[in-house]
Tab-separated table of C-alpha atoms in Angstrom:
chain	number	residue	atom	x	y	z
A	1	MET	CA	-42.403	-59.239	-30.661
A	2	LYS	CA	-41.257	-57.005	-33.469
A	3	ILE	CA	-42.917	-53.947	-34.945
A	4	LEU	CA	-43.258	-54.182	-38.689
A	5	GLN	CA	-41.973	-51.187	-40.649
A	6	THR	CA	-45.454	-50.796	-42.133
A	7	ASP	CA	-47.123	-50.846	-38.709
A	8	LEU	CA	-45.097	-48.119	-37.004
A	9	PRO	CA	-46.555	-45.225	-39.031
A	10	LYS	CA	-50.037	-46.675	-38.499
A	11	ILE	CA	-49.466	-46.954	-34.747
A	12	GLU	CA	-48.199	-43.375	-34.581
A	13	SER	CA	-51.093	-42.070	-36.655
A	14	TYR	CA	-53.560	-43.930	-34.435
A	15	LEU	CA	-52.015	-42.687	-31.183
A	16	LEU	CA	-51.762	-39.105	-32.407
A	17	GLY	CA	-55.429	-39.119	-33.439
A	18	ASP	CA	-54.728	-38.741	-37.141
A	19	THR	CA	-56.516	-41.982	-38.061
A	20	GLN	CA	-60.173	-41.350	-38.871
A	21	GLY	CA	-63.304	-43.267	-39.799
A	22	GLY	CA	-62.900	-46.683	-41.330
A	23	ASP	CA	-59.121	-46.703	-40.955
A	24	ARG	CA	-59.484	-46.171	-37.216
A	25	VAL	CA	-62.052	-48.975	-36.917
A	26	LEU	CA	-59.838	-51.264	-38.982
A	27	PHE	CA	-56.815	-50.519	-36.795
A	28	GLU	CA	-58.831	-51.128	-33.615
A	29	ALA	CA	-59.993	-54.468	-35.046
A	30	ARG	CA	-56.365	-55.370	-35.718
A	31	LEU	CA	-55.541	-54.487	-32.104
A	32	ILE	CA	-58.087	-57.063	-30.988
A	33	LEU	CA	-56.943	-59.733	-33.428
A	34	GLU	CA	-53.163	-59.202	-33.241
A	35	PRO	CA	-51.735	-59.351	-29.708
A	36	ASP	CA	-48.265	-58.239	-30.898
A	37	LEU	CA	-49.731	-55.112	-32.480
A	38	LYS	CA	-51.598	-54.369	-29.249
A	39	VAL	CA	-48.394	-54.732	-27.219
A	40	SER	CA	-46.426	-52.587	-29.681
A	41	THR	CA	-49.119	-49.907	-29.578
A	42	HIS	CA	-49.103	-49.961	-25.770
A	43	TRP	CA	-45.332	-49.477	-25.591
A	44	GLN	CA	-45.377	-46.761	-28.232
A	45	LYS	CA	-48.019	-44.950	-26.159
A	46	GLU	CA	-45.859	-45.351	-23.040
A	47	THR	CA	-42.867	-43.986	-24.945
A	48	TYR	CA	-44.846	-40.905	-25.992
A	49	ALA	CA	-45.874	-40.355	-22.373
A	50	TYR	CA	-42.254	-40.529	-21.166
A	51	VAL	CA	-41.037	-38.199	-23.911
A	52	ASN	CA	-43.823	-35.754	-23.110
A	53	GLN	CA	-43.026	-35.849	-19.382
A	54	TYR	CA	-39.318	-35.373	-20.073
A	55	GLY	CA	-40.083	-32.369	-22.285
A	56	LYS	CA	-42.243	-30.785	-19.592
A	57	GLN	CA	-39.547	-31.347	-16.982
A	58	LYS	CA	-36.877	-29.761	-19.195
A	59	LEU	CA	-39.138	-26.775	-19.907
A	60	ARG	CA	-39.730	-26.266	-16.167
A	61	GLU	CA	-35.979	-26.394	-15.562
A	62	GLU	CA	-35.367	-23.790	-18.269
A	63	ILE	CA	-38.088	-21.512	-16.873
A	64	ASP	CA	-36.621	-21.829	-13.369
A	65	LEU	CA	-33.167	-20.988	-14.702
A	66	VAL	CA	-34.447	-17.881	-16.495
A	67	ALA	CA	-36.398	-16.791	-13.411
A	68	LYS	CA	-33.360	-17.222	-11.179
A	69	ASN	CA	-31.245	-15.285	-13.649
A	70	ILE	CA	-33.741	-12.420	-13.877
A	71	PHE	CA	-34.233	-12.155	-10.138
A	72	THR	CA	-30.583	-12.419	-9.145
A	73	ALA	CA	-28.439	-10.820	-11.873
A	74	LYS	CA	-27.483	-7.171	-11.336
A	75	LYS	CA	-28.065	-6.294	-14.974
A	76	HIS	CA	-31.775	-7.118	-14.581
A	77	LYS	CA	-32.306	-4.985	-11.475
A	78	THR	CA	-34.506	-2.374	-13.185
A	79	PHE	CA	-36.636	-5.002	-14.869
A	80	ARG	CA	-36.939	-6.934	-11.598
A	81	GLN	CA	-38.113	-3.796	-9.778
A	82	LYS	CA	-40.757	-3.122	-12.437
A	83	ILE	CA	-42.089	-6.645	-12.122
A	84	LEU	CA	-42.156	-6.527	-8.331
A	85	ARG	CA	-44.020	-3.196	-8.432
A	86	LEU	CA	-46.764	-4.849	-10.475
A	87	PHE	CA	-47.432	-7.276	-7.645
A	88	THR	CA	-47.257	-4.792	-4.758
A	89	LYS	CA	-50.065	-2.504	-5.919
């Protein structure tokens, strides 16, 4: 199984929802008729899901790091107190 250079942009466009109308129907027909294209599209979709999950995980880690820095560093004491006052009223 090998993705053709011409198919990769079509797969990406299809998965990202950029393919419309007749082009979308044509691509879906090809998915039915060409098992290799269907497999390639499946794995490209899986790859997008993993990349998306990885990005979310990295963003959470960065947010946690910033939060820890704000709530532990001495230089942010005044800011920290202002934030905490918002939640104690």
